[in-house]
Amino acid sequence: MSKYQAIAEAMQQGDVAGILSDSVKVYPHSFEQSGNVKLLMVKQDHTKYILAVGAGPLFDELTGEVENGTKVCPLVTANRLVLNKYFDYTVPRAFGTQSSTLGLGDRLGIASAGHIKTVLGKDVRPILAQQSIREITLTNRDYNDVLNGACFAVFQEGYKDGYGADGDHLKVESDIKMSLDLGFTMITLDCSEKIDNSVETISTAEREQKYNQLPAAKRKHYESRYRDKTFEVAGNSITFDKDTLIINVLIYGEAVDFMEHVYVTYIKDLGRAVDFEISIDETPSPTAPEAHFFVAKELYSRGVTVYSMAPRFCGEFQKGIDYIGDIEQFEKEMVIHAGLADDFGYKLSIHSGSDKFSVFPIIGQYTKGRFHVKTAGTNWLEAVRTVAQVKPELYRKMHKYSLEHFHEAAAYYHVTTDLSKIVPLDQVKDADLADTYMNEDNARQLIHITYGILLQAKDEQGDSLFANEFFRTLSENEEAYEQALIKHIGRHIDLLGK
Ligand SMILES: [Zn+2]
């Protein structure tokens, strides 16, 4: 008899809530039907499958082994595409500019079910698939895998309110094309390599000289639009005298050309909606109101429709910890940035938005809920918190390894981690590991930025040092991990006023 016989019978009878099995975990919210075919997600030996019973095209199109009439379908791309074809809600979608959205990049590919339970019933939509190229490289994943993780979680939870898929911080055109070909519904264009902040440090005369090397037609275009003109935006006057204009043209001119090029080439005529986000946040200095206005005005006058813009705010948005900086100043600037976004009709986007509890109320208030807040690594930290709670010895090994390899990771991140402030491991009892380390900024950042190093670490035989045990532990403690996410990400949503 197939090990799934009893489950298959319950599926046929349409009653999956009461299934009891020692060896198979059932996800009752996934129970679905199309024609005579019924589907149900289960997990056995830490691997999830979709079981299919009945007869019809959906059954035939799914890939898997048939055991006594039950098809056991692995969670692979081919099966994701079949789900997408039969069940609309499993397809990622664009959201446009009128709703609150939360970027919930699921770094490990196992956080989306918890994320879904967090947003359930809240007035905020999840961008469940959201990874940058750097993240997928460090975690040995690809964009298909990222989409699979999100889609199968949506199916598992029977979540029908819609989710998005963000090709995050893309800089290269081939990556943009690849994401859109796969069905991603949001593109975050990272313009940092086209933004030339070096002109801020040279003299006015040098700037003028540089500016005069631009083609005459280009200079004429900018001068006729901005020079000595004052614009009223969001209750503020923005004036472009000669030097202000030259500075903005030199810093952002090439970036704006690139944004327009990407929009025209890949998005405008795609035939489906895409949430096109412009990111100008990865720069050394905060985005001045003139700069934000200049970029937006240029884009709109060139016919580029934008979903959201991520300026660089004052203060520091370091990974995994609260806002560092002058909150009053942040509020003043938020009024202008949110007002600008409102005037042009797009949403304001906040990057490295995880754990910025002290400024969430300000963001929620001034954007009037029209925000996109990106979180990414915080679900990894909650996974580590769960491991610290349920498998202290594994946490200790990972913590020690992170300390030894911190400086390799620190080269890639802007963090001010002070390792000397982290309590030594031998002074912390097992029961206190999670609170001691996961509630303390320096330890959080230590673990936050070493995720790639930890997950890729291997012993002399080439076997994974932590990854296998880490994922197995989380699989065994799926509910605990979900509860950690509901609590932590839920606090984000509450403070954002949703
Ligand atoms: Zn960013």
Short mmCIF file of C-alpha atoms and ligand atoms in Angstrom, two decimals:
data_model
loop_
_atom_site.label_atom_id
_atom_site.label_comp_id
_atom_site.label_asym_id
_atom_site.label_seq_id
_atom_site.Cartn_x
_atom_site.Cartn_y
_atom_site.Cartn_z
CA MET A 1 0.00 0.00 0.00
CA SER A 2 1.27 3.47 -0.83
CA LYS A 3 2.31 5.53 2.19
CA TYR A 4 -0.05 8.18 0.86
CA GLN A 5 -3.07 5.86 0.55
CA ALA A 6 -4.97 7.19 3.54
CA ILE A 7 -4.25 10.78 2.58
CA ALA A 8 -5.35 10.15 -1.00
CA GLU A 9 -8.65 8.72 0.26
CA ALA A 10 -9.23 11.74 2.49
CA MET A 11 -8.50 14.00 -0.49
CA GLN A 12 -11.01 12.14 -2.62
CA GLN A 13 -13.60 12.65 0.09
CA GLY A 14 -12.71 16.33 0.34
CA ASP A 15 -11.86 16.09 4.03
CA VAL A 16 -8.18 16.76 4.67
CA ALA A 17 -8.46 18.59 8.00
CA GLY A 18 -8.67 15.42 10.01
CA ILE A 19 -5.74 13.55 8.47
CA LEU A 20 -3.49 12.09 11.12
CA SER A 21 -0.10 10.75 10.13
CA ASP A 22 3.12 10.23 12.05
CA SER A 23 5.42 10.39 9.09
CA VAL A 24 3.70 12.87 6.78
CA LYS A 25 2.89 16.49 7.59
CA VAL A 26 -0.16 17.84 5.80
CA TYR A 27 -0.80 21.48 4.85
CA PRO A 28 -4.61 21.66 4.87
CA HIS A 29 -4.81 25.23 3.48
CA SER A 30 -3.23 23.99 0.25
CA PHE A 31 -6.15 21.70 -0.58
CA GLU A 32 -7.27 22.65 -4.08
CA GLN A 33 -9.41 21.33 -6.86
CA SER A 34 -9.64 21.90 -10.61
CA GLY A 35 -12.14 19.76 -12.48
CA ASN A 36 -11.89 16.29 -11.00
CA VAL A 37 -8.30 16.70 -9.88
CA LYS A 38 -7.51 17.44 -6.24
CA LEU A 39 -4.20 18.65 -4.87
CA LEU A 40 -2.65 18.76 -1.41
CA MET A 41 0.78 19.74 -0.15
CA VAL A 42 2.54 17.40 2.24
CA LYS A 43 6.00 17.03 3.73
CA GLN A 44 7.91 13.84 4.29
CA ASP A 45 11.54 13.47 5.38
CA HIS A 46 11.94 17.27 5.27
CA THR A 47 10.87 17.43 1.64
CA LYS A 48 7.60 18.91 0.46
CA TYR A 49 5.50 17.45 -2.33
CA ILE A 50 2.16 18.15 -3.91
CA LEU A 51 -0.06 15.06 -4.05
CA ALA A 52 -2.51 14.87 -6.95
CA VAL A 53 -5.49 12.54 -7.18
CA GLY A 54 -8.28 12.21 -9.74
CA ALA A 55 -8.25 12.35 -13.52
CA GLY A 56 -7.88 15.27 -15.87
CA PRO A 57 -5.44 17.54 -17.67
CA LEU A 58 -4.10 19.09 -14.44
CA PHE A 59 -3.13 15.62 -13.20
CA ASP A 60 -1.49 14.77 -16.52
CA GLU A 61 0.45 18.02 -16.78
CA LEU A 62 2.04 17.76 -13.34
CA THR A 63 5.42 16.04 -13.17
CA GLY A 64 5.90 13.24 -10.64
CA GLU A 65 5.86 9.54 -9.82
CA VAL A 66 2.49 7.82 -9.69
CA GLU A 67 1.97 5.47 -6.73
CA ASN A 68 -1.38 3.63 -6.70
CA GLY A 69 -3.09 6.42 -8.59
CA THR A 70 -1.59 9.24 -6.52
CA LYS A 71 0.92 11.47 -8.27
CA VAL A 72 3.72 12.65 -5.98
CA CYS A 73 4.90 15.95 -7.45
CA PRO A 74 8.18 17.56 -6.39
CA LEU A 75 8.32 21.35 -5.91
CA VAL A 76 10.16 22.06 -9.13
CA THR A 77 9.83 24.79 -11.73
CA ALA A 78 7.79 22.65 -14.13
CA ASN A 79 5.17 22.07 -11.45
CA ARG A 80 5.17 25.72 -10.41
CA LEU A 81 4.30 26.60 -14.01
CA VAL A 82 1.41 24.10 -13.96
CA LEU A 83 0.05 25.67 -10.75
CA ASN A 84 0.39 29.10 -12.36
CA LYS A 85 -1.67 27.91 -15.32
CA TYR A 86 -4.55 26.52 -13.24
CA PHE A 87 -4.59 28.82 -10.22
CA ASP A 88 -4.30 32.57 -10.88
CA TYR A 89 -3.43 33.49 -7.32
CA THR A 90 -0.17 31.56 -7.57
CA VAL A 91 1.08 33.91 -10.30
CA PRO A 92 2.98 36.98 -9.02
CA ARG A 93 1.37 40.30 -9.84
CA ALA A 94 2.13 44.01 -9.98
CA PHE A 95 0.41 46.26 -7.43
CA GLY A 96 0.53 49.75 -8.88
CA THR A 97 0.96 52.87 -6.80
CA GLN A 98 -2.03 52.96 -4.47
CA SER A 99 -1.30 50.25 -1.91
CA SER A 100 1.17 49.56 0.86
CA THR A 101 3.69 46.92 -0.03
CA LEU A 102 6.36 45.16 1.94
CA GLY A 103 9.43 43.64 0.34
CA LEU A 104 10.06 40.39 2.18
CA GLY A 105 13.04 38.91 0.40
CA ASP A 106 13.09 35.30 1.53
CA ARG A 107 16.80 34.72 1.66
CA LEU A 108 16.61 31.04 2.55
CA GLY A 109 13.59 30.11 0.46
CA ILE A 110 11.70 28.90 3.56
CA ALA A 111 10.33 32.11 5.11
CA SER A 112 7.41 32.87 2.79
CA ALA A 113 4.79 30.82 4.63
CA GLY A 114 5.58 32.77 7.82
CA HIS A 115 5.53 36.03 5.85
CA ILE A 116 2.12 35.16 4.41
CA LYS A 117 0.74 34.44 7.87
CA THR A 118 2.16 37.80 9.00
CA VAL A 119 0.37 39.89 6.35
CA LEU A 120 -2.83 37.85 6.39
CA GLY A 121 -5.75 40.18 7.08
CA LYS A 122 -3.50 43.29 7.08
CA ASP A 123 -3.79 46.14 4.59
CA VAL A 124 -0.37 45.49 3.10
CA ARG A 125 0.68 43.30 0.19
CA PRO A 126 3.78 41.11 0.23
CA ILE A 127 6.54 41.08 -2.35
CA LEU A 128 7.50 37.55 -1.41
CA ALA A 129 10.09 36.98 -4.10
CA GLN A 130 12.80 39.60 -3.79
CA GLN A 131 16.48 38.87 -4.17
CA SER A 132 19.41 40.77 -5.54
CA ILE A 133 21.97 39.07 -7.75
CA ARG A 134 24.47 39.23 -4.90
CA GLU A 135 22.08 37.45 -2.55
CA ILE A 136 21.35 34.57 -4.91
CA THR A 137 25.06 34.16 -5.60
CA LEU A 138 25.84 33.97 -1.88
CA THR A 139 23.07 31.45 -1.27
CA ASN A 140 23.64 29.34 -4.42
CA ARG A 141 20.16 30.04 -5.77
CA ASP A 142 18.74 31.37 -9.01
CA TYR A 143 15.67 33.42 -9.88
CA ASN A 144 13.61 30.36 -10.76
CA ASP A 145 14.29 28.98 -7.32
CA VAL A 146 13.27 32.31 -5.76
CA LEU A 147 9.98 32.27 -7.66
CA ASN A 148 9.41 28.62 -6.76
CA GLY A 149 9.86 29.38 -3.06
CA ALA A 150 7.27 32.17 -3.16
CA CYS A 151 4.74 30.39 -5.38
CA PHE A 152 4.75 27.09 -3.49
CA ALA A 153 4.38 28.96 -0.18
CA VAL A 154 1.36 30.82 -1.60
CA PHE A 155 -0.09 27.48 -2.66
CA GLN A 156 0.73 25.87 0.69
CA GLU A 157 -1.11 28.59 2.59
CA GLY A 158 -3.93 29.01 0.07
CA TYR A 159 -3.09 32.73 0.06
CA LYS A 160 -5.29 34.46 -2.51
CA ASP A 161 -4.65 38.18 -1.90
CA GLY A 162 -1.76 38.42 -4.35
CA TYR A 163 2.01 38.65 -4.09
CA GLY A 164 4.79 40.29 -6.06
CA ALA A 165 8.20 39.25 -7.36
CA ASP A 166 11.01 41.82 -7.36
CA GLY A 167 14.22 41.58 -9.34
CA ASP A 168 16.00 43.55 -6.66
CA HIS A 169 18.82 46.01 -7.19
CA LEU A 170 19.41 45.04 -10.80
CA LYS A 171 22.13 46.95 -12.61
CA VAL A 172 22.71 44.85 -15.70
CA GLU A 173 20.35 44.75 -18.66
CA SER A 174 20.64 41.00 -19.17
CA ASP A 175 19.46 40.45 -15.58
CA ILE A 176 16.49 42.75 -16.16
CA LYS A 177 15.53 40.84 -19.27
CA MET A 178 16.00 37.48 -17.52
CA SER A 179 13.77 38.55 -14.60
CA LEU A 180 11.00 39.79 -16.85
CA ASP A 181 11.18 36.66 -19.03
CA LEU A 182 10.68 34.57 -15.87
CA GLY A 183 7.60 36.59 -14.93
CA PHE A 184 8.95 38.93 -12.26
CA THR A 185 6.45 41.72 -11.65
CA MET A 186 8.73 44.33 -10.15
CA ILE A 187 12.10 45.62 -11.25
CA THR A 188 14.26 47.65 -8.89
CA LEU A 189 16.72 49.46 -11.08
CA ASP A 190 19.90 50.20 -9.19
CA CYS A 191 21.42 53.27 -10.80
CA SER A 192 24.35 53.60 -8.41
CA GLU A 193 26.96 52.93 -11.07
CA LYS A 194 25.56 55.72 -13.25
CA ILE A 195 25.41 58.28 -10.44
CA ASP A 196 28.54 60.42 -10.31
CA ASN A 197 28.87 61.85 -6.81
CA SER A 198 32.48 62.83 -7.43
CA VAL A 199 31.34 66.20 -8.81
CA GLU A 200 30.34 67.27 -5.31
CA THR A 201 33.98 67.42 -4.31
CA ILE A 202 35.35 69.49 -7.22
CA SER A 203 35.26 73.29 -7.62
CA THR A 204 32.48 75.23 -9.31
CA ALA A 205 34.86 76.13 -12.16
CA GLU A 206 35.83 72.49 -12.68
CA ARG A 207 32.18 71.50 -12.70
CA GLU A 208 31.37 74.13 -15.26
CA GLN A 209 34.17 72.91 -17.46
CA LYS A 210 32.91 69.35 -17.20
CA TYR A 211 29.36 70.47 -17.93
CA ASN A 212 30.47 72.38 -21.03
CA GLN A 213 31.79 69.14 -22.49
CA LEU A 214 28.24 67.77 -22.70
CA PRO A 215 26.59 67.98 -26.13
CA ALA A 216 25.04 71.42 -26.74
CA ALA A 217 21.59 69.95 -27.35
CA LYS A 218 21.67 68.26 -23.98
CA ARG A 219 22.67 71.45 -22.16
CA LYS A 220 19.95 73.34 -23.98
CA HIS A 221 17.39 70.73 -22.95
CA TYR A 222 18.27 71.07 -19.28
CA GLU A 223 18.71 74.84 -19.26
CA SER A 224 15.42 75.59 -20.93
CA ARG A 225 13.63 73.46 -18.37
CA TYR A 226 15.35 74.26 -15.09
CA ARG A 227 17.78 77.17 -15.17
CA ASP A 228 16.71 79.96 -12.79
CA LYS A 229 13.29 78.37 -12.51
CA THR A 230 11.42 77.77 -9.29
CA PHE A 231 9.06 74.85 -8.80
CA GLU A 232 6.46 74.55 -6.07
CA VAL A 233 6.35 71.02 -4.77
CA ALA A 234 4.84 69.63 -1.63
CA GLY A 235 4.64 73.07 -0.08
CA ASN A 236 8.30 73.76 -0.83
CA SER A 237 10.03 75.90 -3.43
CA ILE A 238 12.81 74.27 -5.37
CA THR A 239 15.01 76.63 -7.39
CA PHE A 240 17.71 75.68 -9.86
CA ASP A 241 20.36 78.35 -10.06
CA LYS A 242 23.19 77.70 -12.50
CA ASP A 243 25.40 75.69 -10.13
CA THR A 244 22.52 73.64 -8.69
CA LEU A 245 21.47 72.71 -12.21
CA ILE A 246 25.00 71.79 -13.26
CA ILE A 247 25.52 69.66 -10.15
CA ASN A 248 22.33 67.70 -10.73
CA VAL A 249 22.94 67.20 -14.42
CA LEU A 250 26.45 65.94 -13.76
CA ILE A 251 25.45 63.64 -10.90
CA TYR A 252 22.21 62.25 -12.30
CA GLY A 253 22.17 62.93 -16.06
CA GLU A 254 23.61 59.60 -17.10
CA ALA A 255 21.48 57.74 -14.55
CA VAL A 256 18.28 59.33 -15.88
CA ASP A 257 19.26 58.38 -19.45
CA PHE A 258 19.77 54.80 -18.24
CA MET A 259 16.39 54.72 -16.44
CA GLU A 260 14.68 55.93 -19.60
CA HIS A 261 16.55 53.40 -21.72
CA VAL A 262 15.58 50.49 -19.46
CA TYR A 263 11.95 51.60 -19.33
CA VAL A 264 11.63 52.04 -23.09
CA THR A 265 13.54 48.88 -23.97
CA TYR A 266 12.13 46.37 -21.47
CA ILE A 267 9.04 47.64 -19.69
CA LYS A 268 6.94 50.03 -21.74
CA ASP A 269 5.75 47.55 -24.36
CA LEU A 270 5.91 44.38 -22.30
CA GLY A 271 2.16 43.93 -22.47
CA ARG A 272 1.74 43.43 -18.72
CA ALA A 273 2.03 45.66 -15.68
CA VAL A 274 5.42 45.95 -13.99
CA ASP A 275 6.16 47.85 -10.81
CA PHE A 276 9.21 49.82 -11.93
CA GLU A 277 11.23 51.08 -8.99
CA ILE A 278 14.05 53.58 -9.29
CA SER A 279 16.76 53.23 -6.70
CA ILE A 280 19.09 56.15 -6.16
CA ASP A 281 19.79 55.21 -2.56
CA GLU A 282 23.15 53.51 -2.85
CA THR A 283 25.12 56.73 -2.73
CA PRO A 284 27.41 58.27 -0.11
CA SER A 285 25.28 61.36 0.58
CA PRO A 286 21.55 61.84 1.21
CA THR A 287 19.38 62.71 -1.79
CA ALA A 288 18.72 66.46 -1.77
CA PRO A 289 15.14 67.59 -2.51
CA GLU A 290 16.39 69.23 -5.76
CA ALA A 291 17.97 65.95 -6.80
CA HIS A 292 14.82 63.93 -6.10
CA PHE A 293 12.75 66.51 -7.98
CA PHE A 294 15.18 66.66 -10.89
CA VAL A 295 15.20 62.89 -11.42
CA ALA A 296 11.41 62.63 -11.12
CA LYS A 297 10.70 65.61 -13.38
CA GLU A 298 13.05 64.32 -16.06
CA LEU A 299 11.54 60.83 -15.97
CA TYR A 300 7.98 62.09 -16.22
CA SER A 301 8.76 64.56 -18.98
CA ARG A 302 10.30 61.67 -20.92
CA GLY A 303 7.18 59.55 -20.47
CA VAL A 304 8.66 57.10 -17.98
CA THR A 305 6.09 55.79 -15.51
CA VAL A 306 7.51 54.99 -12.13
CA TYR A 307 6.02 52.82 -9.39
CA SER A 308 8.32 53.88 -6.61
CA MET A 309 11.51 55.79 -5.94
CA ALA A 310 14.07 55.02 -3.26
CA PRO A 311 16.04 58.11 -2.33
CA ARG A 312 18.91 58.00 0.12
CA PHE A 313 17.59 59.38 3.41
CA CYS A 314 19.59 61.19 6.05
CA GLY A 315 21.00 59.12 8.88
CA GLU A 316 21.95 55.49 8.56
CA PHE A 317 19.91 52.52 7.43
CA GLN A 318 22.23 49.77 8.48
CA LYS A 319 21.28 46.16 8.02
CA GLY A 320 19.22 44.46 10.68
CA ILE A 321 19.14 47.24 13.29
CA ASP A 322 17.11 50.34 14.09
CA TYR A 323 17.57 53.74 12.42
CA ILE A 324 20.68 55.64 13.46
CA GLY A 325 20.44 59.42 13.14
CA ASP A 326 18.48 62.56 13.86
CA ILE A 327 14.82 61.57 13.85
CA GLU A 328 13.60 65.19 13.67
CA GLN A 329 15.71 65.80 10.58
CA PHE A 330 14.47 62.53 9.10
CA GLU A 331 10.90 63.68 9.64
CA LYS A 332 11.57 67.03 7.92
CA GLU A 333 13.09 65.30 4.91
CA MET A 334 10.34 62.67 4.86
CA VAL A 335 7.77 65.46 4.45
CA ILE A 336 9.55 66.61 1.28
CA HIS A 337 10.34 63.18 -0.19
CA ALA A 338 6.84 61.85 0.48
CA GLY A 339 5.33 65.07 -0.87
CA LEU A 340 7.40 64.80 -4.04
CA ALA A 341 6.40 61.20 -4.54
CA ASP A 342 2.79 62.16 -3.99
CA ASP A 343 2.97 65.05 -6.47
CA PHE A 344 4.39 62.84 -9.19
CA GLY A 345 2.12 59.94 -8.30
CA TYR A 346 4.55 57.20 -7.33
CA LYS A 347 5.26 55.57 -3.99
CA LEU A 348 8.19 56.22 -1.73
CA SER A 349 10.44 53.22 -1.22
CA ILE A 350 12.56 52.62 1.84
CA HIS A 351 15.50 50.26 1.44
CA SER A 352 17.28 48.36 4.20
CA GLY A 353 13.95 48.91 5.93
CA SER A 354 14.06 46.02 8.34
CA ASP A 355 14.04 46.86 12.03
CA LYS A 356 13.71 50.66 11.55
CA PHE A 357 11.14 50.74 14.33
CA SER A 358 11.79 54.30 15.49
CA VAL A 359 10.97 55.80 12.07
CA PHE A 360 8.21 53.47 10.88
CA PRO A 361 5.43 55.68 12.31
CA ILE A 362 6.87 58.69 10.43
CA ILE A 363 7.06 56.70 7.18
CA GLY A 364 3.50 55.46 7.56
CA GLN A 365 2.16 58.92 8.39
CA TYR A 366 3.76 61.05 5.66
CA THR A 367 3.41 58.56 2.84
CA LYS A 368 -0.25 58.13 3.87
CA GLY A 369 0.35 54.43 3.53
CA ARG A 370 1.66 54.65 -0.03
CA PHE A 371 5.02 53.11 0.76
CA HIS A 372 7.17 50.21 -0.26
CA VAL A 373 9.41 49.07 2.58
CA LYS A 374 12.08 46.51 1.79
CA THR A 375 13.25 44.04 4.35
CA ALA A 376 15.54 41.21 3.47
CA GLY A 377 17.98 39.75 5.95
CA THR A 378 15.74 40.02 8.94
CA ASN A 379 14.05 36.70 8.13
CA TRP A 380 17.49 35.12 8.21
CA LEU A 381 18.06 36.59 11.68
CA GLU A 382 14.73 35.19 12.84
CA ALA A 383 15.77 31.80 11.46
CA VAL A 384 18.97 32.03 13.48
CA ARG A 385 16.94 33.06 16.55
CA THR A 386 14.83 29.94 16.12
CA VAL A 387 17.96 27.78 15.85
CA ALA A 388 19.42 29.42 18.97
CA GLN A 389 16.23 28.48 20.83
CA VAL A 390 15.88 24.90 19.67
CA LYS A 391 19.46 23.83 18.91
CA PRO A 392 21.88 25.87 21.03
CA GLU A 393 24.92 23.78 20.11
CA LEU A 394 24.44 24.57 16.42
CA TYR A 395 24.01 28.26 17.18
CA ARG A 396 27.24 28.28 19.18
CA LYS A 397 29.21 26.75 16.30
CA MET A 398 27.78 29.27 13.84
CA HIS A 399 28.40 32.23 16.15
CA LYS A 400 32.02 31.22 16.65
CA TYR A 401 32.54 30.79 12.91
CA SER A 402 30.96 34.20 12.20
CA LEU A 403 33.35 35.89 14.60
CA GLU A 404 36.30 34.26 12.87
CA HIS A 405 35.09 35.36 9.43
CA PHE A 406 33.46 38.70 10.19
CA HIS A 407 36.05 40.81 8.40
CA GLU A 408 35.60 38.98 5.10
CA ALA A 409 31.92 39.84 5.13
CA ALA A 410 32.34 43.38 6.45
CA ALA A 411 34.05 44.37 3.22
CA TYR A 412 30.68 44.16 1.45
CA TYR A 413 28.50 46.03 3.93
CA HIS A 414 28.34 49.39 5.57
CA VAL A 415 28.06 48.47 9.24
CA THR A 416 29.56 49.87 12.43
CA THR A 417 29.64 46.58 14.30
CA ASP A 418 31.74 46.62 17.46
CA LEU A 419 32.74 43.01 18.07
CA SER A 420 34.08 43.86 21.54
CA LYS A 421 30.54 44.63 22.68
CA ILE A 422 29.31 41.12 21.92
CA VAL A 423 29.06 39.02 25.09
CA PRO A 424 31.49 36.06 24.88
CA LEU A 425 29.74 32.77 24.13
CA ASP A 426 30.99 31.01 27.27
CA GLN A 427 29.22 33.58 29.45
CA VAL A 428 25.78 32.86 28.02
CA LYS A 429 23.53 29.98 29.07
CA ASP A 430 21.78 27.99 26.33
CA ALA A 431 18.38 29.35 27.33
CA ASP A 432 19.60 32.94 26.95
CA LEU A 433 21.37 32.64 23.58
CA ALA A 434 18.48 33.92 21.47
CA ASP A 435 17.72 36.97 23.60
CA THR A 436 21.33 37.86 24.34
CA TYR A 437 22.43 37.85 20.75
CA MET A 438 19.40 38.38 18.57
CA ASN A 439 18.24 41.41 20.58
CA GLU A 440 21.63 43.14 20.53
CA ASP A 441 22.71 45.30 17.58
CA ASN A 442 26.34 44.22 17.30
CA ALA A 443 25.57 40.52 17.48
CA ARG A 444 22.67 40.95 15.05
CA GLN A 445 24.95 42.58 12.51
CA LEU A 446 27.63 39.96 13.03
CA ILE A 447 25.17 37.22 12.11
CA HIS A 448 23.35 39.34 9.55
CA ILE A 449 26.27 39.98 7.25
CA THR A 450 27.95 36.58 7.53
CA TYR A 451 24.99 34.64 6.12
CA GLY A 452 26.74 33.81 2.87
CA ILE A 453 29.88 32.67 4.63
CA LEU A 454 27.92 30.50 7.09
CA LEU A 455 25.73 28.87 4.47
CA GLN A 456 28.64 28.14 2.17
CA ALA A 457 31.08 26.97 4.85
CA LYS A 458 32.49 23.51 4.20
CA ASP A 459 34.73 21.07 6.09
CA GLU A 460 37.84 19.42 4.63
CA GLN A 461 35.73 16.74 2.94
CA GLY A 462 33.71 19.41 1.16
CA ASP A 463 30.57 18.75 3.22
CA SER A 464 28.54 21.67 4.50
CA LEU A 465 29.54 22.78 7.98
CA PHE A 466 26.20 24.30 8.93
CA ALA A 467 23.76 24.58 6.04
CA ASN A 468 22.30 21.05 6.09
CA GLU A 469 21.82 20.93 9.85
CA PHE A 470 20.49 24.51 9.82
CA PHE A 471 17.82 23.80 7.20
CA ARG A 472 16.86 20.49 8.81
CA THR A 473 16.45 22.17 12.19
CA LEU A 474 14.17 24.80 10.68
CA SER A 475 12.18 22.15 8.88
CA GLU A 476 11.68 20.30 12.18
CA ASN A 477 10.64 23.57 13.81
CA GLU A 478 8.58 25.11 11.04
CA GLU A 479 5.90 26.51 13.38
CA ALA A 480 8.45 28.06 15.73
CA TYR A 481 10.07 29.85 12.79
CA GLU A 482 6.71 31.08 11.54
CA GLN A 483 5.84 32.42 14.99
CA ALA A 484 9.18 34.27 15.15
CA LEU A 485 8.44 35.92 11.79
CA ILE A 486 4.86 36.79 12.71
CA LYS A 487 6.10 38.51 15.84
CA HIS A 488 9.06 40.34 14.32
CA ILE A 489 7.72 41.36 10.89
CA GLY A 490 4.31 41.92 12.45
CA ARG A 491 5.86 44.63 14.60
CA HIS A 492 7.05 46.36 11.40
CA ILE A 493 3.52 46.36 10.00
CA ASP A 494 1.94 47.60 13.24
CA LEU A 495 4.34 50.54 13.51
CA LEU A 496 3.86 51.43 9.85
CA GLY A 497 0.21 51.86 10.78
CA LYS A 498 -1.22 48.95 8.79
ZN ZN B 1 18.84 50.06 -2.01
#
